[in-house]
Every structure is written in structure tokens, then in C-alpha cells.
Short mmCIF file of C-alpha atoms in Angstrom, two decimals:
data_model
loop_
_atom_site.label_atom_id
_atom_site.label_comp_id
_atom_site.label_asym_id
_atom_site.label_seq_id
_atom_site.Cartn_x
_atom_site.Cartn_y
_atom_site.Cartn_z
CA MET A 1 9.64 -24.91 17.71
CA LYS A 2 12.15 -23.32 20.29
CA SER A 3 14.27 -22.01 17.55
CA MET A 4 11.27 -20.60 15.79
CA MET A 5 10.15 -18.69 18.98
CA LEU A 6 13.74 -17.54 19.45
CA ALA A 7 13.86 -16.18 15.98
CA ALA A 8 10.60 -14.33 16.42
CA VAL A 9 11.87 -12.91 19.69
CA LEU A 10 15.19 -11.74 18.19
CA LEU A 11 13.36 -10.26 15.26
CA GLY A 12 11.06 -8.23 17.63
CA ALA A 13 14.03 -7.16 19.64
CA ALA A 14 15.76 -5.88 16.58
CA LEU A 15 12.80 -3.96 15.42
CA GLY A 16 12.35 -2.75 18.97
CA VAL A 17 15.57 -0.91 18.62
CA SER A 18 13.50 1.80 16.77
CA GLY A 19 12.44 3.22 20.18
CA CYS A 20 15.91 4.51 20.71
CA ALA A 21 15.52 6.66 17.57
CA THR A 22 11.86 7.71 17.83
CA THR A 23 10.57 11.25 17.29
CA GLN A 24 6.99 12.58 16.53
CA SER A 25 5.54 13.33 13.10
CA PRO A 26 3.71 16.56 12.36
CA THR A 27 0.52 15.02 13.56
CA GLY A 28 1.89 13.54 16.71
CA ARG A 29 2.53 9.86 15.39
CA GLY A 30 5.64 8.07 16.55
CA GLN A 31 8.35 7.83 13.95
CA THR A 32 11.61 6.00 13.56
CA LEU A 33 14.24 8.23 11.77
CA LEU A 34 17.85 6.97 11.45
CA TYR A 35 19.14 9.18 8.81
CA SER A 36 19.99 12.93 8.90
CA PRO A 37 18.35 15.48 6.63
CA ALA A 38 21.69 15.82 4.72
CA GLN A 39 21.65 12.00 4.08
CA MET A 40 18.21 12.02 2.89
CA GLN A 41 18.93 14.97 0.51
CA GLN A 42 21.78 12.85 -0.91
CA MET A 43 19.34 10.06 -1.55
CA GLY A 44 16.77 12.28 -2.98
CA ASP A 45 19.25 14.05 -5.35
CA ALA A 46 20.73 10.97 -6.57
CA SER A 47 17.34 9.21 -7.18
CA PHE A 48 15.81 12.23 -9.10
CA ALA A 49 19.05 12.50 -11.31
CA GLU A 50 18.69 8.99 -12.20
CA MET A 51 15.07 9.14 -13.00
CA LYS A 52 15.53 12.07 -15.28
CA LYS A 53 18.26 10.09 -17.11
CA GLN A 54 15.99 7.05 -17.52
CA GLN A 55 12.77 8.50 -18.13
CA LYS A 56 11.45 10.68 -20.96
CA LEU A 57 10.69 14.28 -20.14
CA SER A 58 7.83 15.92 -21.48
CA SER A 59 8.58 18.48 -24.43
CA ASP A 60 5.29 20.40 -23.81
CA LYS A 61 6.51 23.70 -22.38
CA LYS A 62 3.11 25.04 -21.55
CA LEU A 63 1.98 21.92 -19.83
CA THR A 64 5.18 21.87 -17.85
CA GLN A 65 4.86 25.57 -16.88
CA TYR A 66 1.28 24.64 -15.70
CA VAL A 67 2.58 21.89 -13.45
CA GLN A 68 5.36 24.12 -12.14
CA CYS A 69 2.89 26.86 -11.40
CA VAL A 70 0.71 24.60 -9.24
CA ALA A 71 3.76 23.17 -7.47
CA SER A 72 5.22 26.55 -6.86
CA ARG A 73 2.07 27.66 -5.14
CA ILE A 74 2.07 24.58 -2.94
CA THR A 75 5.73 24.84 -1.93
CA SER A 76 5.39 28.53 -1.23
CA GLN A 77 3.42 27.48 1.75
CA LEU A 78 6.37 25.36 3.37
CA PRO A 79 8.14 26.54 6.51
CA ASP A 80 11.47 26.44 4.80
CA GLN A 81 11.47 28.99 2.01
CA THR A 82 15.35 28.43 1.52
CA GLN A 83 14.68 25.13 -0.41
CA ARG A 84 14.51 25.41 -3.99
CA TRP A 85 12.36 22.84 -5.67
CA ASP A 86 13.02 21.17 -9.15
CA VAL A 87 9.71 20.26 -10.70
CA VAL A 88 9.71 17.92 -13.82
CA LEU A 89 6.92 16.61 -16.05
CA PHE A 90 7.62 13.01 -17.27
CA ASP A 91 6.02 12.07 -20.52
CA SER A 92 4.41 8.86 -19.37
CA GLU A 93 0.85 7.32 -19.31
CA GLN A 94 1.44 6.59 -15.42
CA VAL A 95 -1.24 8.08 -13.41
CA ASN A 96 1.24 9.22 -10.56
CA ALA A 97 3.40 11.87 -9.05
CA PHE A 98 5.92 11.93 -6.55
CA ALA A 99 8.11 14.27 -4.27
CA LEU A 100 11.70 13.49 -2.95
CA PRO A 101 13.98 14.89 -0.19
CA GLY A 102 16.21 17.66 -1.43
CA GLY A 103 13.38 19.58 -3.20
CA HIS A 104 12.29 17.37 -6.22
CA ILE A 105 8.81 17.03 -7.68
CA GLY A 106 8.01 14.64 -10.45
CA VAL A 107 4.59 14.54 -12.20
CA TYR A 108 3.55 12.06 -15.06
CA THR A 109 1.55 13.37 -17.97
CA GLY A 110 -1.01 10.44 -17.39
CA LEU A 111 -2.04 12.00 -14.09
CA LEU A 112 -3.29 15.10 -15.84
CA LYS A 113 -5.97 12.90 -17.50
CA VAL A 114 -7.41 12.18 -14.00
CA ALA A 115 -6.51 15.35 -12.25
CA THR A 116 -8.40 17.54 -14.68
CA THR A 117 -8.21 20.88 -12.90
CA PRO A 118 -5.61 22.99 -10.99
CA ASP A 119 -7.17 22.21 -7.73
CA GLN A 120 -7.27 18.26 -8.36
CA LEU A 121 -3.46 18.44 -9.43
CA ALA A 122 -2.81 20.54 -6.23
CA THR A 123 -4.42 17.74 -4.30
CA VAL A 124 -1.79 15.25 -5.53
CA ILE A 125 1.16 17.61 -5.36
CA GLY A 126 0.30 18.74 -1.95
CA HIS A 127 -0.03 15.16 -0.75
CA GLU A 128 3.40 14.19 -2.27
CA VAL A 129 5.14 17.27 -0.81
CA ALA A 130 3.55 16.43 2.53
CA HIS A 131 5.43 12.99 2.51
CA VAL A 132 8.58 15.00 2.37
CA LEU A 133 7.57 17.50 4.95
CA ALA A 134 6.78 14.68 7.29
CA GLN A 135 10.06 12.66 6.56
CA HIS A 136 8.04 9.78 5.44
CA GLY A 137 11.04 8.70 3.20
CA ASN A 138 13.37 8.76 6.08
CA GLU A 139 10.81 6.62 8.01
CA GLN A 140 10.40 4.02 5.39
CA VAL A 141 14.14 3.56 4.78
CA SER A 142 14.67 3.47 8.59
CA ARG A 143 12.08 0.77 9.11
CA GLY A 144 13.37 -1.16 6.13
CA GLN A 145 16.92 -1.10 7.73
CA LEU A 146 15.86 -2.27 11.10
CA THR A 147 13.64 -5.02 9.44
CA ASN A 148 16.65 -6.29 7.51
CA VAL A 149 18.76 -6.35 10.57
CA GLY A 150 16.00 -8.34 12.31
CA MET A 151 15.64 -10.90 9.51
CA GLN A 152 19.53 -11.52 9.57
CA ILE A 153 19.41 -12.24 13.40
CA ALA A 154 16.44 -14.50 13.01
CA ASP A 155 18.25 -16.36 10.03
CA VAL A 156 21.17 -16.97 12.34
CA ALA A 157 19.12 -18.23 15.14
CA LEU A 158 17.37 -20.63 13.07
CA GLY A 159 20.53 -21.81 11.55
CA VAL A 160 22.19 -22.47 15.11
CA GLY A 161 19.07 -24.38 16.00
CA GLY A 162 19.47 -26.67 13.09
CA VAL A 163 15.99 -26.14 11.78
CA ALA A 164 15.42 -28.27 8.55
CA ASN A 165 12.81 -26.04 6.91
CA ARG A 166 14.49 -22.69 7.75
CA ASN A 167 13.60 -21.04 4.44
CA ALA A 168 9.84 -21.64 5.02
CA TYR A 169 10.10 -20.12 8.49
CA MET A 170 12.05 -17.10 7.07
CA ALA A 171 9.43 -16.53 4.43
CA ALA A 172 6.61 -16.66 7.23
CA LEU A 173 8.86 -14.14 9.29
CA GLY A 174 9.00 -12.02 6.34
CA LEU A 175 5.37 -11.88 5.64
CA GLY A 176 4.80 -11.21 9.38
CA ALA A 177 7.26 -8.24 9.33
CA GLN A 178 5.75 -6.87 6.15
CA VAL A 179 2.15 -7.05 7.14
CA GLY A 180 2.55 -6.31 10.80
CA ILE A 181 5.17 -3.42 10.65
CA ILE A 182 6.03 -2.00 7.17
CA LEU A 183 2.39 -1.82 5.60
CA PRO A 184 0.57 -0.34 8.54
CA PHE A 185 3.13 2.47 8.69
CA GLY A 186 2.58 2.87 4.96
CA ARG A 187 -1.21 3.36 5.42
CA ALA A 188 -0.55 5.75 8.40
CA GLN A 189 1.79 7.90 6.21
CA GLU A 190 -0.86 8.04 3.44
CA SER A 191 -3.47 9.33 5.80
CA GLU A 192 -1.07 11.67 7.29
CA ALA A 193 0.01 13.07 4.01
CA ASP A 194 -3.80 13.47 3.04
CA ILE A 195 -4.35 15.69 6.12
CA MET A 196 -1.14 17.86 5.60
CA GLY A 197 -1.67 17.95 1.87
CA LEU A 198 -5.20 19.47 2.19
CA GLU A 199 -3.84 22.17 4.57
CA LEU A 200 -1.10 22.99 2.07
CA MET A 201 -3.42 23.30 -0.85
CA ALA A 202 -6.08 25.23 1.07
CA ARG A 203 -3.33 27.68 2.21
CA ALA A 204 -2.16 27.99 -1.22
CA GLY A 205 -5.63 29.03 -2.46
CA PHE A 206 -6.74 25.79 -4.10
CA ASP A 207 -10.21 24.38 -3.23
CA PRO A 208 -9.78 21.46 -0.98
CA SER A 209 -13.30 20.18 -1.79
CA GLN A 210 -11.71 19.10 -5.20
CA SER A 211 -9.74 16.53 -3.22
CA VAL A 212 -12.86 14.36 -3.07
CA VAL A 213 -13.69 14.74 -6.80
CA LEU A 214 -10.02 13.81 -7.62
CA TRP A 215 -10.18 10.53 -5.53
CA GLN A 216 -13.68 9.80 -7.20
CA ASN A 217 -11.81 10.10 -10.60
CA MET A 218 -9.14 7.81 -9.28
CA ALA A 219 -11.63 5.24 -8.19
CA LYS A 220 -13.03 5.17 -11.69
CA VAL A 221 -9.71 4.27 -13.28
CA GLY A 222 -8.14 2.25 -10.44
CA GLY A 223 -9.73 -1.05 -11.03
CA SER A 224 -9.36 -3.73 -8.51
CA GLN A 225 -7.23 -2.77 -5.64
CA GLY A 226 -7.06 -5.94 -3.70
CA PRO A 227 -7.63 -6.33 0.07
CA GLN A 228 -6.94 -3.11 2.01
CA PHE A 229 -5.30 -5.17 4.72
CA LEU A 230 -2.39 -5.74 2.37
CA SER A 231 -2.31 -2.26 0.88
CA THR A 232 -0.08 0.57 1.80
CA HIS A 233 -2.89 2.97 0.66
CA PRO A 234 -6.37 3.52 2.19
CA SER A 235 -9.02 2.35 -0.18
CA ASN A 236 -10.52 4.95 -2.57
CA GLU A 237 -13.74 4.88 -0.51
CA GLN A 238 -12.16 5.28 2.87
CA ARG A 239 -9.93 7.98 1.55
CA ILE A 240 -12.96 9.81 0.13
CA VAL A 241 -14.93 9.70 3.38
CA GLN A 242 -11.75 10.87 5.35
CA LEU A 243 -11.24 13.83 2.90
CA ALA A 244 -14.85 14.83 3.09
CA GLN A 245 -14.87 14.83 6.92
CA LEU A 246 -11.88 17.18 6.88
CA GLN A 247 -13.50 19.94 4.78
CA THR A 248 -14.81 21.77 7.73
CA GLN A 249 -11.29 22.01 9.13
CA VAL A 250 -9.63 23.19 5.79
CA GLN A 251 -12.22 25.28 4.11
CA PRO A 252 -11.60 28.40 6.23
CA LEU A 253 -8.03 28.09 5.31
CA TYR A 254 -8.93 28.30 1.80
CA GLN A 255 -11.38 31.23 2.14
CA GLN A 256 -8.47 33.08 4.00
CA ALA A 257 -6.04 32.39 1.14
CA SER A 258 -7.97 34.66 -1.49
CA PRO A 259 -9.25 31.85 -3.64
CA GLY A 260 -8.56 32.33 -7.33
CA LYS A 261 -5.52 34.50 -6.80
CA ASN A 262 -2.58 33.75 -9.14
CA GLN A 263 -4.40 31.15 -11.00
CA CYS A 264 -2.57 28.30 -12.82
CA VAL A 265 -4.36 27.67 -16.21
CA LEU A 266 -4.43 24.14 -17.62
CA PRO A 267 -3.60 24.54 -21.35
CA ARG A 268 -6.06 23.28 -23.75
#
């Protein structure tokens, strides 16, 4: 028991090192960032290059131009206008999209069956770009690095104590670290990206009220999500409520952005 307590304390201490490298996110939440922007860009560049090799790119030029149009309007609202963004449409039934440090955006054709309007697609792209803007990738990699260090220290402590069922204890510590540290950060990041993404799309002239419609569409195709407690994403229901509450905040930004200007047209 003493060895188990020691391992838990050491794990907490290792994770507590994050306080030495803490900054604030754009919404004021504390973040642990261990990597430089240059390092994150290298990771993003390498990951995107590998994805383009391994996954099929869409040959539909009009659809690709449509996605690039929406993405371009979103990225035009970012503070750093020196960053060039590479936007790729992948030919896949996945209902998904992503953005990576270094200026990379990937959209899957399957998403366009759910995000059926430019405004709905802008909701997703704005959300994914917000992840990059808020350095969520850096945060996740940093947290994972600290968790691994803590788990290694705990394993050594259990070994020194001669605990017979060390593997079982390590599994328990792993679950505790995942549920208590990694996943809550994931949920916080998702909510933060929702808020920032709404502002981006509104400033770009996309109707933020369509974000609610998008997630209603998502709820119809999402199926069983499992317990929200063990999910990195807010439930569809919770997300819809939060997005609806944010409309009074972002609708004025949308009205100021000359809605409908430079429209991106979905090919039919």
C-alpha cells in the first residue's frame, strides 16, 4: 500500500511539473506548452505530408475549390496573415476534418454529406483552425509527455517496493491519469474551439446560427456516443445548447461582416 501511495504521489509530482511551463489560452484557461512554435510546425508539416501519401485525395476540382474557398475566408480572419494554408480534400466517407500547426487543413468528403451548406462547413473548419490558433496540439503533446514521465516514475517506485501485482496498479494509474488529466483537457479544448471557431466564422461572414443546425445533423448520424464522462468531446446535446447560448455574442460580428459577400458555392 505504501508503494502504491508513493507511486501516486510521484505521478502527481511529475504531472505537477506542468506548472513550470504554464501559459494562458486565448480564453484565459491555463495551458502547459513544452514545445516551440517551430517544433510544432515541424510536427504538423511531417504529419500532413504523411497523410497526403497514405490517403486518397479527391479528384473533384470543383468540390476542392469550394472547400478551399470556405477555408480561405476563415483563415483570412487570423492574426497572422503571413502563414500560408494548404487545404486538401480527402476522398473518404469519414465525417471529419482537421487542422495542423504549420498551416494545414484536411477535409473529408464524407463531412460534406452532413455539413450541407457553406455556413455549416465553415463551422467545422473554424473549429479546427481554432484548435491550432489556441495551440491545443502543443498542449496535448505536452500533457502526454508529462504523463509518460509520471508513469515511468511510478513504475520504478512500484518496482522498488517489490509489489507483486505491479501491472494491475500501473493499469489503474493509467486510467486515473487518462480520465483525471488528459480527457478533461480534451473537453475544455473542444469547448474553447467552439467559442473561437464561432467568432472566426462570424467575422468571415458565415452565419453562426448554422453551427446549431450542423450539430443537429451530427447528432442524427453520430449514433451512440458512450458516457460523456469518458469522452473528449462534449455531447451533441450539450454542444448545441452552448452554441445556441453564444449566438447573442457572435451575431453582431456576423452582421458587421457583410453577410453573403464573396460567397462560396457548393457544387451540385
